[in-house]
Amino acid sequence: MSANTHQFQTEVRQLLDIVIHAFYSDKEVFVRELISNASDALEKLRLKQLTGAAIADPQRDLCITISTDKDKHTLTIADSGIGMTEEEVVEYLGTIAHSGTKKFLEAMKESQSGPQDLIGQFGVGFYSAFMAADKVEVTTRSWQPDAKPVVWASTGQDSYTLDSAPQDTPRGTSICIYLKEDAHRFAEENSLRYIISKYSNFVGFPIKLDDERLNTVQAIWMKNKKDVTAEEYEEFYKFINHTDSAPLTHMHFSADAPIVLNSVLFVPAENPEAFGFGRCEPNVSLYCHKVLIDSKPENLLPEWLRFLSGVVDSEDLPLNISREMLQDHTLLRRISGIITKRFIKHLETMAKDDADTYEQFWQKYSRFIKEGICTTWEHKDALAKLLRFESTFTEAGKLTSFADYVSRMKENQKDIYVLYGASRAQLEHSPYLDALTARGFEVCFLTDGGDQFVMDSLHKFDDKEIKSIDRANLELPPLQNQPDRPGLDEKQGKKLTDWVSSAFADSFSKVSLSERVTSAPAIALQGENDLSPEVKAYLKAMGQTVPESHPEIAFNPHSPIVQRLAELQTENEEVATLLAGQIINTALLRAGMLDDPAKLADNSQALLEKLLSK
Ligand code: ADP
Ligand code: MG
């Protein structure tokens, strides 16, 4: 084969353009990326070996070899891993086949800052070599015994060349970087040794620099927790996430029964779905006794835990498990269950012992916990303990939990009371609070858009029903130690409510007298099957038809205005109707249920005209 020139795919050209022309303070990440690719290639080869496939060059040690030529200004990173066939080289090093790179390009379009943060975040990998290279030459021979070795070369412009390599090329991949003038230091042993030691601590294969062994191979998840330092966890996190920032928290968990499990999981310091990056991909790798089986298995952990990164290792997994088998493997489901449970427990303990960190976690990841409650049945109750919110008993900005709420419940209180709305400030003026406050009951302020769905899935906490206090069917115990207050008796009350029902025939599902109202003349209540105003606003915004509501009106029998209304009803029905309209529309307005504010304005004008006419 003579050297063939191939054009890069458009997206690769765009990517190379960014990589070559942008200014980087930390060019050295390319070393990390190439070592990480070498390590991936070796992991894949080890798995092939263990599953008994026929392999080219079977005797070759699994290792990464780094060499430099100071005079020629070259750096070569070679591995004895899985290698690539000609077709694979064309696919992997000429197109953007994998999602990380695609996402990087998308994020670059949105981002205000330079690419250096993003490179770490997406691990754009191979092409980062062009940050330091005038030319890159890749010589590779696949593990498949009859594959032909090839040489790929490019200066990072529009194209690359492909040529055949000698048949005795050793199995694996060797990448030679012809260093740019401002990158010559990467051919100096001392600075190189420093960079490699920084990035290679967790590579599962020996790394040799001119025959000197640089790293000690260790799988920290297999170690005893006590023997791993905080720095080591942090370094490991940085290694697997291609990042320079530390994680928010980690969990190291080992078990021998019923399944042998070793796992280290990390919560990133920032929610990977914040800043419009879209849905993140799970980043927890699956190992079987230190052998990588799959770096991104899809169903290892439940969807709502997709923000985690780390390692799960189980000796009980069959090594030759295929991706398809992983989709639906009972053992995997059990592993998922055990780890999920332990992680929830980890968060619970953190909430108790390290409240500050938990609060940070909650600020960034509450949506995932809520998603968990809505989408899993098994862990719902445990997850409910992790919820945080403000309440009538907390200061503004301070959070509480259902467990704390329950510990403060009054003796005659059966249920947990919640109220949905846009903000604490809005909810503090809710007409529904009066009745609860008068009884000394706490009310939770739930101000996140999806909270009603979350509470509907939960339904209960600690055997206590969670009740929205704007519902008409809310039953409250009678007020204790109340002085007798004057008010309408039963007969007067019935006469009034019957009259209002017929005067406003089609509007309400029910009109009643209620001890729930303490200061206002009346309140409007959500009918049992009505959607809350927030959900209705949401449906409306989504352009969906909003089902009609049937609110209930409850009059306060002790209100002087209501008592006067009852009298007026016989004295002057016309004024009584206008007054009742005024009371009812005001109640609807306060409850956020008045569809058309003009109704209230028209009614009050008519009432004023009537009262002031001579
Ligand atoms: P990623 O590692 O995230 O897949 P990269 O850009 O780093 O993305 O690499 C692209 C692909 O090129 C890899 O997925 C792999 O298939 C192939 N590749 C890169 N380096 C090597 C190597 N040393 N040995 C074998 N294949 C490699
Ligand atoms: Mg890579």
XYZ file of C-alpha atoms and ligand atoms in Angstrom:
642
model
C 0.000 0.000 0.000
C 1.391 3.417 -0.885
C 0.559 6.365 1.334
C -3.053 7.375 0.849
C -4.366 10.813 1.722
C -7.747 11.028 3.449
C -9.785 14.086 4.377
C -10.873 14.551 7.985
C -14.586 14.716 8.664
C -15.799 18.352 9.000
C -16.330 18.094 12.755
C -12.794 16.772 13.258
C -11.452 19.747 11.303
C -13.428 22.107 13.535
C -12.121 20.364 16.614
C -8.522 20.430 15.415
C -8.865 24.099 14.606
C -9.890 24.824 18.202
C -7.187 22.601 19.647
C -4.369 23.996 17.514
C -5.184 27.694 17.686
C -6.480 28.235 21.182
C -4.125 29.315 23.925
C -3.535 26.732 26.599
C -1.884 27.246 29.906
C -2.039 23.530 30.504
C -0.947 21.835 27.314
C 0.190 18.855 29.332
C -3.319 17.384 29.391
C -2.470 15.738 26.082
C -0.080 13.422 27.952
C -2.909 12.438 30.259
C -5.229 11.787 27.303
C -2.748 9.593 25.426
C -1.868 7.602 28.550
C -5.548 7.166 29.254
C -6.107 5.832 25.704
C -3.165 3.460 26.112
C -4.614 2.255 29.394
C -8.054 1.731 27.790
C -6.442 -0.266 24.985
C -4.625 -2.467 27.504
C -7.781 -3.019 29.549
C -9.562 -4.188 26.410
C -6.736 -6.537 25.541
C -6.657 -8.038 29.023
C -10.353 -8.806 28.775
C -9.803 -10.499 25.383
C -6.995 -12.578 26.913
C -9.061 -13.666 29.849
C -11.961 -14.694 27.679
C -9.674 -16.960 25.660
C -9.585 -15.242 22.248
C -6.636 -15.939 19.877
C -4.355 -12.920 20.069
C -1.427 -11.615 18.022
C 1.891 -11.465 19.900
C 0.498 -13.362 22.893
C 3.742 -13.192 24.889
C 4.014 -9.404 24.942
C 3.840 -7.801 28.358
C 0.941 -5.496 29.032
C 2.541 -2.123 29.611
C 2.962 1.459 28.464
C 6.375 2.527 27.251
C 7.378 6.160 26.927
C 10.509 7.347 25.186
C 11.928 10.683 24.091
C 14.436 12.020 21.635
C 15.752 15.359 22.796
C 17.537 16.139 19.536
C 14.650 15.330 17.266
C 12.173 16.765 19.797
C 9.909 13.759 19.762
C 7.899 11.998 22.416
C 6.594 8.481 21.853
C 3.875 6.815 23.888
C 3.492 3.129 23.067
C 1.215 0.441 24.441
C 0.869 -3.290 23.876
C -2.910 -3.046 23.961
C -5.681 -3.932 21.599
C -4.354 -1.871 18.643
C -6.422 -0.889 15.611
C -7.106 -2.367 12.192
C -6.991 -0.091 9.162
C -10.784 0.324 9.226
C -10.676 1.159 12.919
C -7.979 3.771 12.424
C -10.098 5.458 9.755
C -13.153 5.372 11.980
C -11.566 6.378 15.294
C -8.912 8.834 14.150
C -10.683 10.458 11.228
C -14.265 10.910 12.331
C -15.938 11.858 15.550
C -17.552 8.582 16.332
C -17.857 8.964 20.036
C -20.145 11.162 22.020
C -17.648 12.964 24.288
C -16.050 14.772 21.356
C -19.402 15.656 19.813
C -20.588 17.073 23.114
C -17.358 19.018 23.419
C -18.025 20.752 20.106
C -21.607 21.536 21.127
C -20.504 22.900 24.491
C -17.794 24.999 22.821
C -20.493 26.727 20.788
C -22.316 27.756 23.982
C -19.299 28.457 26.161
C -17.975 31.957 26.830
C -14.661 30.776 28.220
C -11.880 28.998 26.396
C -11.673 25.285 25.712
C -9.248 24.426 28.503
C -11.998 23.722 31.067
C -14.035 21.829 28.536
C -11.201 19.620 27.368
C -10.956 18.236 30.878
C -14.662 17.857 31.189
C -15.214 15.929 27.982
C -11.849 14.245 27.658
C -11.573 15.025 23.950
C -8.680 12.674 23.926
C -6.601 11.745 20.953
C -6.844 15.037 19.054
C -5.436 16.946 22.037
C -2.025 15.663 20.871
C -2.105 18.491 18.331
C -1.899 21.001 21.172
C 1.790 20.130 21.365
C 2.483 18.545 17.991
C 3.484 19.744 14.533
C 2.911 16.222 13.380
C 1.532 13.028 14.932
C 2.379 9.556 13.707
C 0.412 6.540 14.891
C 1.749 3.058 14.205
C -0.665 0.340 15.190
C -1.259 -3.361 14.912
C -4.524 -4.923 15.968
C -4.816 -7.869 18.392
C -6.496 -9.862 15.605
C -3.755 -12.247 14.411
C -4.122 -11.622 10.653
C -4.665 -7.845 10.716
C -2.246 -5.658 8.763
C -0.239 -3.050 10.702
C -0.712 0.563 9.524
C 0.802 4.013 10.002
C -1.457 7.048 10.301
C 0.138 10.479 10.094
C -1.142 14.037 10.143
C -0.040 17.611 10.732
C -3.507 18.434 12.055
C -4.563 20.273 8.906
C -7.349 19.040 6.651
C -6.083 15.560 6.020
C -4.119 12.552 7.192
C -2.199 9.817 5.388
C -2.428 6.061 5.807
C 0.389 3.707 4.925
C 1.269 0.122 5.619
C 3.719 -0.714 8.405
C 6.157 -3.675 8.549
C 4.438 -6.986 9.316
C 6.684 -7.471 12.357
C 5.291 -4.343 14.029
C 4.546 -5.375 17.610
C 0.908 -5.632 18.689
C -0.516 -2.407 20.073
C -0.207 1.276 19.282
C 2.762 3.615 19.252
C 2.116 7.344 19.004
C 4.996 9.576 18.051
C 4.574 13.293 18.694
C 6.797 15.709 16.781
C 6.802 18.532 19.299
C 6.106 22.152 18.391
C 8.748 24.655 19.281
C 6.938 25.911 22.369
C 6.442 22.308 23.552
C 10.000 21.000 23.468
C 9.990 20.562 27.236
C 7.831 17.459 26.786
C 10.924 15.701 25.505
C 12.827 16.452 28.698
C 12.845 13.568 31.101
C 12.442 15.489 34.315
C 9.400 17.505 33.384
C 7.915 14.454 31.698
C 8.458 12.290 34.756
C 6.636 14.861 36.859
C 3.643 15.058 34.499
C 3.336 11.320 34.139
C 3.490 10.689 37.846
C 0.711 13.235 38.257
C -1.608 11.446 35.850
C -0.594 7.850 36.004
C -1.054 6.796 39.605
C -4.189 4.890 38.836
C -3.302 3.361 35.511
C -3.696 -0.376 35.948
C -0.531 -1.229 33.955
C 3.158 -0.443 34.393
C 4.362 2.785 32.773
C 8.024 2.836 31.834
C 10.052 5.894 30.890
C 13.278 4.791 29.223
C 13.044 1.507 31.139
C 12.449 3.168 34.474
C 9.195 2.092 36.072
C 7.164 5.204 37.030
C 3.991 4.047 38.681
C 2.891 1.477 41.167
C -0.208 -0.215 39.915
C -3.041 -0.018 42.364
C -6.775 -0.411 42.340
C -7.800 1.742 45.268
C -11.316 0.356 45.306
C -9.873 -3.052 46.267
C -8.017 -1.607 49.230
C -9.207 -1.232 52.762
C -10.803 2.171 53.284
C -8.429 2.850 56.152
C -5.407 2.517 53.870
C -6.516 5.114 51.356
C -5.820 8.784 52.004
C -8.115 11.680 51.146
C -5.547 12.820 48.565
C -5.573 9.421 46.898
C -9.348 9.493 46.521
C -9.135 12.966 45.082
C -6.369 11.989 42.654
C -8.320 8.938 41.558
C -11.387 11.054 40.906
C -9.344 13.486 38.831
C -7.861 10.587 36.908
C -11.143 8.933 35.952
C -12.876 12.212 35.186
C -10.048 13.858 33.252
C -10.433 16.897 35.468
C -8.500 19.134 37.819
C -11.291 19.825 40.288
C -11.954 17.825 43.439
C -15.201 15.892 44.013
C -17.895 17.000 46.451
C -17.927 13.675 48.267
C -17.026 10.030 47.799
C -18.257 6.690 49.076
C -16.000 3.672 49.413
C -17.932 0.505 49.960
C -16.896 -3.148 50.227
C -18.933 -6.267 50.937
C -18.272 -10.008 50.935
C -21.827 -11.243 51.183
C -24.244 -11.832 49.590
C -22.149 -10.581 46.655
C -18.440 -9.750 46.601
C -18.406 -6.046 45.877
C -15.847 -3.257 45.952
C -16.836 0.178 44.897
C -15.698 3.783 45.012
C -18.225 6.360 43.871
C -17.884 10.130 43.565
C -20.287 13.039 43.433
C -18.767 15.758 41.213
C -18.418 19.210 42.768
C -20.765 20.601 40.134
C -23.945 19.099 38.772
C -22.872 17.869 35.319
C -26.290 18.786 33.947
C -26.132 22.387 35.118
C -25.269 25.205 32.711
C -27.333 23.690 29.903
C -25.040 20.733 29.219
C -28.031 18.438 28.813
C -28.457 14.958 30.147
C -25.177 13.492 31.374
C -24.012 9.971 30.649
C -23.375 7.559 33.512
C -19.680 7.353 34.312
C -19.378 4.375 36.632
C -17.187 1.590 35.221
C -17.793 -2.068 35.826
C -14.855 -4.286 36.786
C -14.499 -7.938 37.624
C -11.605 -8.391 40.000
C -9.686 -5.383 38.629
C -10.408 -6.259 34.985
C -12.425 -3.595 33.226
C -15.528 -5.147 31.696
C -17.320 -2.036 30.521
C -16.337 1.591 31.062
C -19.857 2.948 30.692
C -22.421 0.219 31.260
C -25.864 1.664 30.782
C -27.909 -0.179 33.345
C -25.454 -0.532 36.177
C -27.107 2.093 38.373
C -30.587 3.603 38.169
C -31.060 6.584 35.844
C -31.404 9.097 38.638
C -27.851 8.282 39.797
C -26.349 9.180 36.422
C -24.360 12.049 37.984
C -22.078 9.595 39.823
C -18.678 8.562 38.585
C -16.415 5.818 39.851
C -15.911 2.085 39.855
C -17.962 -0.958 40.764
C -16.039 -4.234 40.970
C -17.593 -7.634 41.536
C -15.744 -10.932 41.442
C -19.039 -12.709 41.005
C -19.575 -11.402 37.489
C -18.647 -13.703 34.617
C -15.678 -12.197 32.729
C -17.101 -12.964 29.331
C -20.316 -11.138 29.974
C -21.419 -9.323 26.829
C -22.961 -5.874 26.566
C -26.295 -7.464 25.710
C -26.125 -9.682 28.776
C -25.328 -6.660 30.893
C -28.628 -5.122 29.863
C -30.559 -7.725 31.707
C -28.558 -9.644 34.213
C -30.021 -10.544 37.571
C -26.714 -10.233 39.350
C -26.295 -6.743 37.954
C -29.730 -5.786 39.192
C -28.849 -7.010 42.653
C -25.575 -5.083 42.582
C -27.474 -1.995 41.509
C -29.916 -2.419 44.396
C -27.191 -2.874 47.001
C -25.137 0.091 45.805
C -28.130 2.379 45.511
C -29.155 1.540 49.050
C -25.663 2.167 50.365
C -25.356 5.443 48.545
C -28.640 6.712 49.978
C -27.377 5.686 53.395
C -24.144 7.551 52.720
C -26.128 10.714 52.009
C -28.224 10.225 55.125
C -25.120 9.916 57.269
C -23.597 12.936 55.588
C -26.727 14.961 56.333
C -26.273 14.101 60.010
C -22.503 14.375 60.382
C -21.579 16.968 57.799
C -24.618 19.182 57.340
C -22.746 21.822 55.324
C -21.651 19.409 52.627
C -25.110 17.880 52.547
C -26.629 21.289 52.010
C -24.286 21.874 49.069
C -25.256 18.486 47.709
C -28.921 19.347 48.104
C -28.565 22.706 46.345
C -26.961 21.026 43.348
C -28.557 17.598 43.181
C -32.066 17.866 44.676
C -33.637 17.306 41.254
C -31.998 13.877 41.015
C -33.283 12.819 44.428
C -36.775 13.936 43.448
C -36.467 12.107 40.135
C -35.524 9.021 42.140
C -38.674 9.287 44.227
C -40.860 9.612 41.129
C -39.191 6.803 39.185
C -38.287 4.070 41.650
C -40.505 2.236 43.947
C -37.940 0.429 46.080
C -35.990 3.349 47.479
C -38.790 5.880 47.749
C -39.074 5.896 51.516
C -35.332 6.118 52.056
C -35.101 8.946 49.546
C -37.923 10.838 51.257
C -35.654 11.227 54.276
C -33.238 13.183 52.110
C -35.767 15.832 51.055
C -35.269 19.364 52.363
C -37.592 22.396 52.299
C -38.568 25.504 54.227
C -41.639 25.606 56.446
C -43.718 27.908 58.613
C -41.408 26.906 61.472
C -38.087 27.674 59.754
C -36.478 31.019 59.188
C -36.362 32.137 55.570
C -33.524 30.315 53.805
C -33.218 27.579 56.449
C -34.192 24.053 55.509
C -35.833 21.246 57.395
C -36.681 17.580 56.734
C -39.767 15.418 57.086
C -38.136 13.571 59.968
C -37.662 16.832 61.864
C -41.169 17.886 60.928
C -42.590 14.679 62.381
C -40.629 15.151 65.602
C -42.332 18.537 66.010
C -45.875 17.326 65.271
C -48.536 18.232 67.827
C -50.271 15.492 69.803
C -53.583 15.972 68.012
C -51.934 16.196 64.569
C -52.392 13.178 62.298
C -51.059 14.325 58.958
C -48.150 16.181 57.396
C -49.220 19.486 55.876
C -47.718 20.995 52.734
C -48.423 23.936 50.500
C -47.207 24.358 46.896
C -46.265 27.665 45.327
C -43.637 29.715 43.590
C -41.842 31.109 46.636
C -41.884 31.323 50.392
C -42.865 34.993 50.183
C -45.955 34.095 48.162
C -46.931 31.161 50.366
C -46.623 33.149 53.574
C -49.646 35.139 52.422
C -51.700 32.079 51.600
C -55.251 32.145 52.955
C -54.950 28.459 53.897
C -52.283 28.982 56.531
C -54.566 30.636 59.112
C -56.336 27.464 60.126
C -53.102 25.530 60.561
C -51.279 28.302 62.370
C -54.230 28.708 64.752
C -53.784 25.048 65.713
C -50.019 25.326 66.069
C -49.424 22.986 63.085
C -46.356 23.346 60.889
C -46.762 23.669 57.116
C -44.029 22.773 54.604
C -43.421 25.238 51.781
C -42.831 23.283 48.567
C -41.601 25.723 45.972
C -40.017 23.535 43.303
C -42.078 23.081 40.127
C -42.208 19.295 40.309
C -42.900 19.042 44.033
C -46.530 18.118 43.656
C -45.626 15.126 41.480
C -43.007 14.120 44.043
C -45.510 14.276 46.937
C -48.123 12.436 44.872
C -45.634 9.597 44.379
C -44.677 9.585 48.029
C -48.120 9.959 49.446
C -46.870 9.188 52.958
C -43.888 9.696 55.204
C -43.444 7.538 58.277
C -47.062 6.331 57.958
C -48.320 9.879 58.036
C -50.241 11.133 55.048
C -48.865 14.142 53.246
C -51.723 16.563 52.675
C -51.909 19.719 50.674
C -53.718 22.296 52.811
C -55.494 23.877 49.853
C -57.630 20.762 49.400
C -61.307 20.951 50.292
C -61.342 17.552 51.961
C -58.741 18.509 54.563
C -60.038 17.604 57.975
C -58.619 19.433 60.939
C -59.185 18.731 64.620
C -61.365 21.357 66.372
C -59.570 24.368 67.770
C -58.729 23.834 71.407
C -59.363 26.245 74.294
C -61.318 28.660 72.134
C -63.560 31.185 73.847
C -67.116 30.930 72.544
C -67.359 33.167 69.551
C -70.626 34.507 68.227
C -71.563 33.134 64.846
C -74.257 31.759 62.594
C -76.020 28.716 63.998
C -76.604 25.617 61.925
C -79.990 26.686 60.612
C -78.856 30.195 59.654
C -75.769 28.710 58.063
C -77.695 26.233 55.955
C -80.039 28.942 54.770
C -77.053 31.067 53.691
C -75.139 28.316 51.915
C -78.246 27.022 50.107
C -78.939 30.507 48.897
C -75.349 31.108 47.693
C -75.334 27.737 45.918
C -78.403 28.608 43.918
C -77.441 32.248 43.320
C -74.082 31.135 41.800
C -75.528 27.983 40.348
C -72.813 26.640 38.070
C -69.667 27.917 39.636
C -68.799 25.787 42.668
C -68.768 22.137 43.532
C -69.754 22.937 47.095
C -70.576 25.860 49.388
C -70.215 25.311 53.120
C -69.508 26.809 56.526
C -66.146 25.865 57.946
C -64.194 26.298 61.133
C -61.051 26.282 58.939
C -61.450 29.935 58.197
C -60.310 32.099 61.050
C -59.892 35.701 59.913
C -61.190 36.087 56.336
C -64.949 35.925 55.622
C -64.423 33.008 53.246
C -61.775 30.909 51.527
C -61.745 29.120 48.196
C -60.546 25.528 48.322
C -59.220 23.157 45.711
C -61.772 20.552 44.818
C -60.568 17.030 45.601
C -59.650 16.255 42.002
C -58.537 19.706 40.950
C -55.020 20.461 39.764
C -53.094 23.060 41.725
C -52.746 26.554 40.203
C -49.019 25.842 39.569
C -49.716 22.675 37.625
C -52.447 24.447 35.673
C -50.087 27.294 34.803
C -47.537 24.729 33.684
C -50.019 22.904 31.430
C -51.126 26.204 29.990
C -47.544 27.207 29.256
C -47.045 23.875 27.496
C -50.036 24.659 25.312
C -52.154 21.863 26.743
C -55.831 22.059 27.597
C -56.349 22.707 31.257
C -59.174 20.698 32.827
C -61.888 22.828 34.404
C -61.668 23.202 38.177
C -64.499 23.009 40.652
C -63.425 24.970 43.693
C -65.344 24.928 46.934
C -66.243 27.993 48.942
C -66.156 27.842 52.735
C -67.659 30.715 54.733
C -66.433 31.719 58.153
C -69.508 31.562 60.420
C -67.818 33.860 62.946
C -67.060 36.674 60.521
C -69.162 39.799 61.162
C -69.309 40.316 57.387
C -70.809 36.864 56.886
C -73.291 37.387 59.686
C -74.373 40.627 58.037
C -74.597 38.841 54.675
C -77.018 36.342 56.181
C -79.254 39.207 57.343
C -79.041 41.083 54.037
C -80.126 38.008 52.189
C -83.694 38.548 53.468
C -83.523 42.338 53.684
C -82.084 43.188 50.271
C -81.249 40.274 48.013
C -79.742 42.444 45.294
C -77.085 43.933 47.613
C -76.592 40.519 49.238
C -75.789 38.956 45.860
C -73.230 41.652 45.100
C -71.699 41.330 48.571
C -71.490 37.530 48.275
C -69.861 37.959 44.840
C -67.325 40.299 46.391
C -66.465 37.888 49.217
C -66.214 34.904 46.876
C -64.124 36.613 44.184
C -61.731 37.953 46.815
C -61.345 34.447 48.222
C -60.667 33.072 44.722
C -58.142 35.826 44.092
C -56.289 35.104 47.330
C -56.139 31.439 46.431
C -54.790 32.139 42.953
C -57.935 30.617 41.446
C -59.588 33.667 39.935
C -59.408 33.127 36.175
C -60.541 36.605 35.228
C -59.679 39.533 37.542
C -62.235 41.690 35.676
C -64.944 39.738 37.489
C -63.776 41.133 40.807
C -63.462 44.686 39.447
C -66.923 44.634 37.830
C -68.498 43.206 40.935
C -66.931 45.766 43.243
C -67.974 48.627 41.011
C -71.559 47.396 40.934
C -71.532 46.950 44.715
C -70.182 50.459 45.318
C -72.731 51.996 42.958
C -75.501 50.189 44.771
C -74.315 51.152 48.244
C -73.695 54.797 47.368
C -76.868 55.399 45.371
C -79.364 57.690 47.112
P -12.076 8.140 23.845
O -10.844 7.611 24.464
O -12.883 8.948 24.817
O -12.896 7.089 23.137
P -10.222 9.457 22.116
O -10.301 10.632 21.193
O -9.222 9.571 23.224
O -11.651 9.203 22.706
O -9.908 8.182 21.277
C -10.733 7.811 20.174
C -10.679 6.337 19.879
O -9.469 5.997 19.243
C -10.736 5.458 21.106
O -12.066 5.217 21.530
C -10.066 4.180 20.593
O -11.003 3.364 19.917
C -9.059 4.690 19.596
N -7.740 4.775 20.210
C -7.109 5.884 20.643
N -5.910 5.585 21.180
C -5.773 4.237 21.085
C -4.756 3.292 21.457
N -3.638 3.692 22.072
N -4.975 1.992 21.177
C -6.107 1.590 20.579
N -7.090 2.408 20.210
C -6.934 3.718 20.441
Mg -9.415 8.869 25.260
